[in-house]
Amino acid sequence: MPIPAEIEARLSDLRSQLVHHMHLYYELDEPTISDAEFDELMRELQDLELQYPEAVTDDSPSRRVGSASSATFAPVTHRVPMTSLDNAMNAAELEAWGERITRGLEGEAVQFVCELKIDGLAISLRYEGGVLVQAATRGDGRVGEDVTANVLTVAAIPHRLGGPDVPEVIEVRGEIYMPLASFEAMNQRAAQAGEKLFVNPRNSAAGSLRQKDPSITASRELSFWSYQIGEVVGANEFTSHHSTLQVLSQLGFPVNPNIQVLSSLAEVAEFCAHWQDHRHDLAYEIDGCVVKIDDLAQRERLGFTSRAPRWAIAFKFPPEERTTVLRDIMVSIGRTGRATPFAVLEPVFVGGSTVGMATLHNEDQVRVKDVRPGDTVVVRKAGDVIPEVVGPVLALRAPNSQPWQFPKHCSCPLASEFHRPEGESDTRCVEPACPFQRDQRIIYFATRGAMDIEGLGERTVFQLSDAKLISDAADIYTLTVDQLMQLDGFARMSAEKLVSAIQASKSRPLPKLLTALGVKHLGPSAADSLSRSFGTLDAIMHASEADLATTDGVGGVIAASIVGWFAKPDNQGFIERLRAAGVEFGNVVVSRQAQVLAGKAVVVTGSLVGYSREEAEAAIKERGGKSPGSVSAKTFAVVVGADPGASKLAKATDLNIPILDDAAFAYLLETGELPA
Ligand code: IVH
């Protein structure tokens, strides 16, 4: 079949793009696209080559494993080639691989060894007479680079093998990686020194291994998992993969503990799905699972394609990192006047959702990351973590690009000047009349943890404020159904619903009202404690700073802030308008529960049976406990429901903090103790 001209053109375009990106990735350690984008290009090329076999060329990137070696390190020819793996991007592709295996082995039973796909770089370690004589990167699979001097600095890699059964020659293969903690520490040091940040642990590991000075590699705290062998001389013949791993472990190599031998593809799929959900529970990054046929004789029969073994497959997780264009950097104003820069992105699908915006935190963060409007940037959204702009792809930066400057003035109509006090990281708009701050204060007033007014969200507040129907939160109590019906998106029903939600908020308990005022430093737990001690808003308003400061959980800082807030005439006027509107100032629901959790911090994550998150936290507080949002060494226990936050779970495991399920939580509430 003749190859259509447009296919010919696309093939050549794909090939040159892939060659270019392989060079950036393997030789320069400076990729300009994410792994997922690379995989997509490769996929398209492979699919077209499958459709038009006559178009396949010998030098097509689809036939190459990695990239040719650079000139910096001596070349090493692998005696047993280091092949790559084919990918399954979803359960259906995994299933299809399983069917190919069954066909290839004529229906014979198989055992699968399921492993984690460590996001690092492959290395081959050659031991002669039990001594590490050479360490080589994969390179193009046939010829790699000699990085022995650097590998000798990796503590997890044995220099000498012990035991009676050390083979004459053994090549041990595995993944060198950078643990997350080392990566974060390294980036923290880089930020402090004003140096360029590393984009991700994989690139950092690769960069660290290709240092000319091994002492730099040593400082990077790399680690290693072994998962395969190459050439072996003078050893008993291996018959299965799992027993090979056992031997590796006996010889002193680290073998990942999360390996399972399974006998059905359904279990394999379950293994992959489990680790897709729990990838962030680990102290290192993985980008998928690797499934291998256990029996080495069966492997032999299945053999290899031109680039990868048929007896193994990499199940790849959906990408958590993508590149996109940073359209602009804008500044948002919070209710306290804090000016937060944020990235406006070309929308990109990453980590399970489309991301169009991401916070950049503060001026220094933008400077450290040196991201500029127009840059191509790496965007990352890992697990339940909020999206993050990791950094720019410098190779794609426009030559005339200039560093971003924090604006001098608020972009609201008052255009008030921003202030950044010496030694602080936040920039602020200090004009209390700033309409942006005002809107944010109203939005906060209506949120769940405050007056909890359903239907009064950001959009409605902006509409009401634009229509000049409200200028502070007290004004919401004057809103009528007719007024609301004039707004876009409101009909009689929805307007009536909002008005009744607003009216219902008048009888919220005092801690909610106190929180809703938005006094700096005064959070829900101090509000709880003040309400219990003082009973009414008037009592708190008239209390001395000293009396406030001696309340449990309220220190000098909060006390001073409260006194300062009530001293302002504007705020006093606001309070009186709330009173006039009929907002209750003394609705204190006193806890009748025994204070079995006094002094204990219990963190809640995930959804529990019979409790919303708020209700679970309230139940803890009613019993005298605290329920902070994050896990620390002081946490008494972590209550884990369905779909928990992975980072909380990981931290709890790390710190050895008891993890409780629904039943154990019920016991804890009852007794204040952990179940036996
Ligand atoms: S086995 C012939 N097992 O993934 C089989 N590879 O995309 C050789 N990798 O080149 C590889 N974890 O760098 C294998 N448990 C694991 C792995 C793993 C990470 C890497 C390795 C490989 C690449 C293929």
Coordinates of C-alpha atoms in Angstrom, one line a residue, residues 152-676:
L152 CA 30.6 4.1 44.5
T153 CA 29.2 7.0 46.5
V154 CA 25.7 5.5 46.7
A155 CA 25.4 4.0 50.1
A156 CA 22.8 1.4 49.2
I157 CA 25.0 -0.2 46.6
P158 CA 27.4 -2.8 48.0
H159 CA 31.1 -2.5 47.0
R160 CA 31.8 -6.1 47.9
L161 CA 29.5 -9.1 48.0
G162 CA 29.5 -11.4 51.0
G163 CA 28.5 -15.0 51.6
P164 CA 29.7 -18.4 50.4
D165 CA 27.8 -18.4 47.0
V166 CA 29.2 -15.3 45.3
P167 CA 29.3 -15.8 41.6
E168 CA 32.5 -15.3 39.6
V169 CA 30.8 -12.6 37.6
I170 CA 27.4 -11.0 38.2
E171 CA 25.7 -8.0 36.6
V172 CA 23.0 -6.6 38.9
R173 CA 20.6 -4.2 37.4
G174 CA 18.2 -1.9 39.0
E175 CA 17.1 1.7 39.5
I176 CA 19.1 4.5 41.1
Y177 CA 16.7 7.0 42.5
M178 CA 16.5 10.0 44.7
P179 CA 14.3 9.6 47.8
L180 CA 11.7 12.5 48.1
A181 CA 13.2 13.7 51.4
S182 CA 16.7 14.1 49.8
F183 CA 15.1 15.8 46.8
E184 CA 13.3 18.3 49.0
A185 CA 16.3 18.9 51.2
M186 CA 18.5 19.5 48.1
N187 CA 16.0 22.0 46.6
Q188 CA 15.8 23.8 50.0
R189 CA 19.5 24.2 49.9
A190 CA 19.4 25.3 46.3
A191 CA 16.7 27.9 47.1
Q192 CA 18.7 29.2 50.1
A193 CA 21.8 29.6 47.9
G194 CA 19.7 31.3 45.3
E195 CA 20.5 28.5 42.8
K196 CA 18.3 27.0 40.2
L197 CA 15.8 24.4 41.5
F198 CA 15.6 20.9 40.3
V199 CA 12.4 20.0 38.5
N200 CA 11.8 16.4 39.9
P201 CA 13.6 13.6 41.7
R202 CA 14.2 11.6 38.5
N203 CA 16.0 14.5 36.7
S204 CA 18.0 15.2 39.8
A205 CA 19.1 11.6 40.2
A206 CA 20.2 11.5 36.5
G207 CA 22.0 14.8 36.9
S208 CA 23.6 13.7 40.1
L209 CA 24.9 10.6 38.6
R210 CA 26.5 12.4 35.6
Q211 CA 28.6 14.7 37.7
K212 CA 32.3 14.9 36.9
D213 CA 33.1 15.2 40.6
P214 CA 32.0 12.2 42.7
S215 CA 31.8 14.2 45.9
I216 CA 28.9 16.1 44.4
T217 CA 27.1 12.8 43.7
A218 CA 27.9 11.7 47.3
S219 CA 26.1 14.9 48.6
R220 CA 22.9 14.1 46.7
E221 CA 21.9 11.0 48.8
L222 CA 20.9 8.7 46.0
S223 CA 19.5 5.2 46.6
F224 CA 19.0 2.0 44.8
W225 CA 16.6 -0.9 44.2
S226 CA 17.7 -4.0 42.3
Y227 CA 15.3 -5.9 40.1
Q228 CA 17.1 -7.8 37.4
I229 CA 20.4 -9.5 36.5
G230 CA 22.5 -9.3 33.3
E231 CA 25.5 -11.5 32.7
V232 CA 26.2 -14.2 35.3
V233 CA 29.2 -16.6 35.3
G234 CA 29.7 -19.3 37.9
A235 CA 26.4 -19.5 39.6
N236 CA 23.6 -22.0 39.9
E237 CA 21.2 -21.5 37.0
F238 CA 18.3 -19.3 37.9
T239 CA 14.8 -20.6 37.1
S240 CA 12.5 -18.0 38.3
H241 CA 12.4 -14.2 38.7
H242 CA 11.3 -14.3 42.3
S243 CA 14.1 -16.6 43.3
T244 CA 16.5 -14.4 41.5
L245 CA 15.3 -11.5 43.6
Q246 CA 15.8 -13.6 46.8
V247 CA 19.4 -14.3 45.7
L248 CA 20.0 -10.6 45.1
S249 CA 18.7 -9.8 48.5
Q250 CA 21.0 -12.5 50.1
L251 CA 23.9 -11.0 48.2
G252 CA 23.2 -7.7 50.0
F253 CA 21.3 -5.8 47.3
P254 CA 18.2 -3.8 48.3
V255 CA 15.1 -5.4 46.8
N256 CA 11.9 -3.4 47.1
P257 CA 9.5 -4.9 49.7
N258 CA 6.4 -4.2 47.7
I259 CA 6.8 -7.0 45.3
Q260 CA 4.1 -9.6 44.8
V261 CA 3.9 -12.9 43.0
L262 CA 0.4 -13.3 41.6
S263 CA -1.3 -15.9 39.4
S264 CA -4.1 -14.1 37.7
L265 CA -4.3 -11.0 35.6
A266 CA -7.2 -9.8 37.7
E267 CA -5.0 -9.7 40.7
V268 CA -2.3 -8.0 38.7
A269 CA -4.8 -5.3 37.7
E270 CA -5.7 -4.9 41.3
F271 CA -2.1 -4.5 42.3
C272 CA -1.6 -1.8 39.7
A273 CA -4.8 0.0 40.8
H274 CA -3.8 -0.2 44.4
W275 CA -0.4 1.4 43.7
Q276 CA -1.9 4.0 41.5
D277 CA -4.0 5.1 44.5
H278 CA -1.2 4.8 47.0
R279 CA 1.8 6.0 45.0
H280 CA 2.2 9.0 47.3
D281 CA 2.4 6.8 50.4
L282 CA 6.0 5.9 49.4
A283 CA 9.2 7.8 50.3
Y284 CA 10.2 7.8 46.6
E285 CA 8.5 8.4 43.3
I286 CA 7.1 5.7 41.1
D287 CA 5.5 6.2 37.7
G288 CA 3.8 2.8 37.3
C289 CA 4.1 -0.9 38.0
V290 CA 6.2 -3.5 36.1
V291 CA 4.6 -6.9 35.5
K292 CA 7.0 -9.7 34.7
I293 CA 6.5 -13.4 33.9
D294 CA 8.2 -15.3 36.7
D295 CA 9.3 -18.5 35.0
L296 CA 12.5 -17.9 33.1
A297 CA 11.9 -20.8 30.7
Q298 CA 8.6 -19.2 29.8
R299 CA 10.4 -15.9 29.3
E300 CA 12.7 -17.6 26.9
R301 CA 9.8 -18.9 24.8
L302 CA 8.2 -15.5 24.7
G303 CA 11.4 -13.7 23.7
F304 CA 11.8 -10.0 22.6
T305 CA 10.4 -7.6 20.1
S306 CA 12.9 -5.1 18.5
R307 CA 12.9 -2.9 21.5
A308 CA 11.5 -4.7 24.5
P309 CA 10.8 -8.1 26.1
R310 CA 7.4 -9.7 25.4
W311 CA 7.5 -11.2 28.9
A312 CA 7.2 -7.9 30.8
I313 CA 5.1 -4.8 30.6
A314 CA 5.1 -1.4 32.3
F315 CA 1.7 -0.3 33.5
K316 CA 2.0 3.5 33.5
F317 CA 0.1 5.7 35.8
P318 CA -1.7 8.8 34.4
P319 CA 0.7 11.7 34.3
E320 CA 1.1 14.1 37.2
E321 CA 3.4 16.3 35.4
R322 CA 2.8 18.3 32.2
T323 CA 4.3 21.2 30.4
T324 CA 2.1 24.2 29.4
V325 CA 2.3 27.9 28.7
L326 CA 2.3 30.4 31.5
R327 CA 0.0 33.0 30.1
D328 CA 0.3 35.5 32.8
I329 CA 1.1 36.1 36.5
M330 CA -1.6 37.9 38.4
V331 CA -2.1 38.9 42.0
S332 CA -5.1 38.1 44.1
I333 CA -6.0 40.0 47.2
G334 CA -7.2 38.0 50.3
R335 CA -9.5 39.2 53.0
T336 CA -6.6 40.3 55.2
G337 CA -5.0 42.2 52.2
R338 CA -2.4 39.6 51.5
A339 CA -1.4 39.9 47.8
T340 CA -0.8 36.4 46.4
P341 CA 0.7 36.0 43.0
F342 CA -0.8 33.2 40.9
A343 CA -0.1 31.6 37.5
V344 CA -2.7 31.8 34.7
L345 CA -2.0 28.7 32.6
E346 CA -3.0 27.4 29.3
P347 CA -5.4 24.8 30.7
V348 CA -3.7 21.4 30.9
F349 CA -5.0 18.0 32.0
V350 CA -2.7 16.7 34.8
G351 CA -3.1 14.6 37.9
G352 CA -6.7 13.8 37.1
S353 CA -8.1 17.3 36.4
T354 CA -7.7 20.3 34.2
V355 CA -5.5 23.0 35.7
G356 CA -5.8 26.6 34.6
M357 CA -4.4 28.4 37.7
A358 CA -1.9 27.7 40.4
T359 CA -0.7 29.7 43.3
L360 CA 2.8 31.0 43.3
H361 CA 2.6 31.9 47.0
N362 CA 4.7 35.1 47.3
E363 CA 7.2 37.3 45.6
D364 CA 10.2 35.2 46.7
Q365 CA 8.7 32.0 45.3
V366 CA 8.3 33.6 41.9
R367 CA 11.9 34.8 42.1
V368 CA 13.3 31.5 43.2
K369 CA 11.4 29.6 40.5
D370 CA 12.1 32.4 38.0
V371 CA 8.9 31.8 36.1
R372 CA 7.9 34.5 33.6
P373 CA 4.8 35.1 31.5
G374 CA 5.2 33.4 28.2
D375 CA 7.4 30.7 29.6
T376 CA 6.7 27.0 29.0
V377 CA 6.5 25.6 32.5
V378 CA 6.2 22.3 34.2
V379 CA 3.0 21.9 36.1
R380 CA 2.6 19.2 38.6
K381 CA -0.4 17.9 40.5
A382 CA 0.4 14.9 42.7
G383 CA -2.3 13.0 44.5
D384 CA -4.6 15.2 46.5
V385 CA -2.0 18.0 46.4
I386 CA -3.0 21.4 44.9
P387 CA -1.5 22.1 41.5
E388 CA 2.0 23.5 41.5
V389 CA 4.1 25.3 38.9
V390 CA 7.4 23.5 39.3
G391 CA 9.6 25.7 37.1
P392 CA 10.3 27.0 33.7
V393 CA 11.7 25.0 30.7
L394 CA 14.6 27.3 30.2
A395 CA 15.5 25.9 26.8
L396 CA 12.2 27.1 25.5
R397 CA 12.3 30.6 26.9
A398 CA 12.0 33.6 24.5
P399 CA 15.4 35.4 24.2
N400 CA 13.9 38.8 25.2
S401 CA 12.0 37.5 28.2
Q402 CA 12.4 39.6 31.4
P403 CA 11.9 38.5 35.1
W404 CA 8.5 39.2 36.4
Q405 CA 8.1 42.2 38.7
F406 CA 5.7 42.2 41.6
P407 CA 3.2 45.1 40.9
K408 CA 3.5 48.2 43.1
H409 CA -0.2 48.8 43.4
C410 CA -3.4 46.9 44.0
S411 CA -5.3 46.5 40.8
C412 CA -8.6 47.5 42.5
P413 CA -10.1 50.9 41.6
L414 CA -8.4 52.5 44.7
A415 CA -5.1 51.4 43.3
S416 CA -3.6 51.6 46.8
E417 CA 0.1 51.0 47.2
F418 CA 1.4 47.5 48.2
H419 CA 3.6 47.1 51.3
R420 CA 6.1 44.4 52.0
P421 CA 7.5 44.8 55.5
E422 CA 11.2 44.2 55.9
G423 CA 11.9 40.5 56.8
E424 CA 8.4 39.3 55.8
S425 CA 7.6 37.2 52.8
D426 CA 4.0 38.5 52.3
T427 CA 3.1 41.6 50.3
R428 CA 0.0 43.4 51.4
C429 CA -2.6 45.9 50.4
V430 CA -3.1 47.8 53.6
E431 CA -6.2 49.8 52.5
P432 CA -9.1 48.5 54.6
A433 CA -11.6 50.0 52.1
C434 CA -10.1 48.0 49.3
P435 CA -13.1 46.5 47.5
F436 CA -11.2 43.2 46.8
Q437 CA -10.5 42.7 50.5
R438 CA -14.1 43.6 51.3
D439 CA -15.5 41.0 48.9
Q440 CA -13.2 38.4 50.4
R441 CA -14.3 39.2 53.9
I442 CA -17.9 38.7 52.9
I443 CA -17.1 35.4 51.2
Y444 CA -15.3 34.2 54.3
F445 CA -18.2 35.3 56.5
A446 CA -20.5 32.9 54.6
T447 CA -18.1 29.9 54.5
R448 CA -18.8 26.6 56.1
G449 CA -16.5 27.1 59.1
A450 CA -18.1 30.5 59.7
M451 CA -21.8 31.4 59.2
D452 CA -22.3 28.5 56.8
I453 CA -24.6 30.2 54.3
E454 CA -25.3 27.8 51.5
G455 CA -25.5 29.5 48.1
L456 CA -23.5 32.6 49.1
G457 CA -20.3 31.7 47.3
E458 CA -17.7 33.7 45.5
R459 CA -19.7 34.3 42.3
T460 CA -22.8 35.6 44.1
V461 CA -20.8 37.8 46.4
F462 CA -19.1 39.4 43.4
Q463 CA -22.5 39.9 41.7
L464 CA -24.0 41.5 44.8
S465 CA -21.0 43.7 45.3
D466 CA -21.0 44.8 41.6
A467 CA -24.7 45.6 41.8
K468 CA -23.9 47.7 44.9
L469 CA -26.4 45.7 46.9
I470 CA -23.9 44.9 49.7
S471 CA -20.7 46.5 50.9
D472 CA -20.1 44.4 54.0
A473 CA -21.4 41.2 55.5
A474 CA -24.0 42.9 57.6
D475 CA -25.7 44.1 54.4
I476 CA -26.6 40.5 53.4
Y477 CA -29.3 40.5 56.1
T478 CA -31.2 43.3 54.2
L479 CA -31.3 41.4 50.9
T480 CA -34.7 40.7 49.5
V481 CA -36.0 38.1 47.1
D482 CA -36.8 40.8 44.5
Q483 CA -33.2 42.2 44.7
L484 CA -31.7 38.7 44.2
M485 CA -34.0 38.0 41.3
Q486 CA -32.4 40.9 39.4
L487 CA -29.1 39.1 39.4
D488 CA -28.0 36.8 36.6
G489 CA -28.8 33.1 37.4
F490 CA -31.4 33.8 40.1
A491 CA -35.1 32.8 39.7
R492 CA -37.7 33.1 42.5
M493 CA -37.0 29.6 43.9
S494 CA -33.2 30.1 44.2
A495 CA -33.6 33.7 45.5
E496 CA -36.0 32.5 48.2
K497 CA -33.7 29.7 49.1
L498 CA -30.7 32.0 49.5
V499 CA -32.7 34.5 51.6
S500 CA -33.9 31.8 53.9
A501 CA -30.3 30.5 54.2
I502 CA -29.1 34.0 55.1
Q503 CA -31.9 34.3 57.7
A504 CA -31.1 30.9 59.2
S505 CA -27.5 32.0 59.7
K506 CA -28.6 34.5 62.4
S507 CA -28.8 31.8 65.0
R508 CA -25.4 30.2 64.4
P509 CA -23.5 29.3 67.5
L510 CA -21.2 32.0 68.9
P511 CA -17.9 30.3 67.8
K512 CA -19.1 30.4 64.2
L513 CA -20.0 34.1 64.5
L514 CA -16.7 34.9 66.1
T515 CA -14.8 33.0 63.4
A516 CA -16.9 34.8 60.7
L517 CA -15.7 38.2 61.9
G518 CA -12.3 37.4 60.3
V519 CA -10.2 38.8 63.2
K520 CA -6.5 38.1 62.3
H521 CA -5.1 35.0 64.1
L522 CA -8.5 34.1 65.6
G523 CA -9.3 30.6 64.3
P524 CA -12.1 28.2 65.0
S525 CA -10.5 26.6 68.0
A526 CA -9.7 29.8 69.9
A527 CA -13.2 31.0 69.0
D528 CA -14.6 27.8 70.6
S529 CA -12.6 28.3 73.7
L530 CA -13.5 32.0 74.0
S531 CA -17.2 31.2 73.6
R532 CA -17.1 28.7 76.3
S533 CA -15.3 31.1 78.7
F534 CA -17.2 34.3 78.0
G535 CA -20.6 33.1 76.8
T536 CA -21.6 36.2 74.7
L537 CA -20.1 38.3 72.0
D538 CA -20.6 41.4 74.2
A539 CA -18.6 39.8 77.0
I540 CA -15.7 39.1 74.6
M541 CA -16.0 42.6 73.1
H542 CA -15.6 44.2 76.5
A543 CA -13.1 41.8 78.0
S544 CA -9.6 43.0 78.8
E545 CA -6.6 41.9 76.8
A546 CA -5.3 40.1 79.9
D547 CA -8.5 38.2 80.5
L548 CA -8.6 37.1 76.9
A549 CA -5.0 36.1 76.9
T550 CA -5.5 33.7 79.8
T551 CA -8.2 31.8 78.1
D552 CA -7.2 28.2 77.2
G553 CA -5.8 28.2 73.6
V554 CA -5.7 32.0 73.3
G555 CA -2.4 33.6 73.8
G556 CA -1.2 37.2 73.8
V557 CA -1.1 37.5 70.1
I558 CA -4.7 36.5 69.5
A559 CA -5.8 38.6 72.5
A560 CA -4.1 41.7 71.2
S561 CA -5.6 41.1 67.8
I562 CA -9.1 40.8 69.2
V563 CA -8.8 44.0 71.3
G564 CA -7.4 45.8 68.3
W565 CA -10.2 44.7 66.1
F566 CA -13.1 45.7 68.4
A567 CA -11.4 49.1 69.0
K568 CA -11.9 50.1 65.4
P569 CA -15.0 52.3 65.0
D570 CA -15.8 50.7 61.6
N571 CA -15.9 47.2 63.2
Q572 CA -18.0 48.5 66.1
G573 CA -20.5 49.9 63.6
F574 CA -20.4 46.5 61.7
I575 CA -21.2 44.6 65.0
E576 CA -24.1 46.9 65.8
R577 CA -25.6 46.4 62.4
L578 CA -25.3 42.7 62.8
R579 CA -27.1 43.1 66.2
A580 CA -29.8 45.3 64.6
A581 CA -30.3 42.6 61.9
G582 CA -31.1 40.1 64.7
V583 CA -27.9 38.0 64.6
E584 CA -27.7 36.1 67.9
F585 CA -24.7 37.1 70.0
G586 CA -24.9 34.5 72.7
N587 CA -25.7 31.1 71.2
V588 CA -23.3 28.9 73.1
V589 CA -23.8 25.2 72.8
V590 CA -22.0 23.9 75.8
S591 CA -20.5 20.5 75.5
R592 CA -22.1 17.9 77.7
Q593 CA -19.6 15.3 76.7
A594 CA -17.0 14.0 79.1
Q595 CA -13.7 15.6 78.2
V596 CA -12.0 12.3 77.5
L597 CA -9.8 13.8 74.7
A598 CA -8.5 16.8 76.7
G599 CA -5.0 17.7 75.4
K600 CA -5.0 15.1 72.6
A601 CA -4.7 16.0 68.9
V602 CA -6.6 13.7 66.6
V603 CA -6.3 14.2 62.8
V604 CA -9.2 13.1 60.6
T605 CA -8.6 12.2 56.9
G606 CA -10.9 10.6 54.3
S607 CA -14.7 10.1 54.7
L608 CA -16.0 8.2 57.7
V609 CA -19.2 6.3 58.0
G610 CA -21.8 8.4 59.8
Y611 CA -19.7 11.6 60.1
S612 CA -18.9 14.4 57.7
R613 CA -15.4 15.7 58.2
E614 CA -16.7 18.7 60.2
E615 CA -18.9 16.5 62.4
A616 CA -15.9 14.2 63.2
E617 CA -13.8 17.2 64.1
A618 CA -16.6 18.7 66.2
A619 CA -17.0 15.3 68.0
I620 CA -13.3 15.4 68.9
K621 CA -13.5 19.0 70.1
E622 CA -16.7 18.4 72.1
R623 CA -14.6 15.9 74.1
G624 CA -11.9 18.4 74.8
G625 CA -9.6 17.3 72.0
K626 CA -8.0 19.2 69.1
S627 CA -8.3 18.3 65.5
P628 CA -5.5 19.9 63.5
G629 CA -5.3 19.7 59.7
S630 CA -1.9 18.1 59.6
V631 CA -0.1 15.2 61.2
S632 CA 2.9 15.9 63.4
A633 CA 4.9 14.1 66.1
K634 CA 2.4 15.5 68.6
T635 CA -0.6 13.8 67.0
F636 CA -2.3 11.3 69.2
A637 CA -4.0 9.3 66.5
V638 CA -5.0 9.6 62.8
V639 CA -8.6 8.6 61.9
V640 CA -8.6 7.3 58.4
G641 CA -11.8 6.9 56.3
A642 CA -12.3 6.1 52.7
D643 CA -10.1 8.0 50.2
P644 CA -7.7 9.4 52.8
G645 CA -5.2 12.1 52.0
A646 CA -2.1 10.2 51.1
S647 CA 0.3 12.6 52.6
K648 CA -1.3 12.5 56.0
L649 CA -1.4 8.7 55.9
A650 CA 2.3 8.6 54.8
K651 CA 3.3 11.0 57.6
A652 CA 1.4 9.0 60.2
T653 CA 3.1 5.8 59.1
D654 CA 6.5 7.5 59.1
L655 CA 6.0 8.9 62.6
N656 CA 4.5 5.7 63.9
I657 CA 1.2 7.3 64.9
P658 CA -1.7 5.0 65.5
I659 CA -4.1 4.8 62.6
L660 CA -7.8 4.3 63.5
D661 CA -10.7 3.1 61.4
D662 CA -14.4 3.9 61.9
A663 CA -14.8 1.4 64.7
A664 CA -11.6 2.4 66.5
F665 CA -12.7 6.1 66.2
A666 CA -16.0 5.3 67.9
Y667 CA -14.1 3.6 70.7
L668 CA -11.8 6.6 71.0
L669 CA -14.7 9.0 71.3
E670 CA -16.3 6.9 74.0
T671 CA -13.2 6.2 76.1
G672 CA -10.4 8.6 75.0
E673 CA -8.2 5.5 74.6
L674 CA -6.9 3.5 71.7
P675 CA -8.5 0.1 71.3
A676 CA -6.2 -2.7 72.4

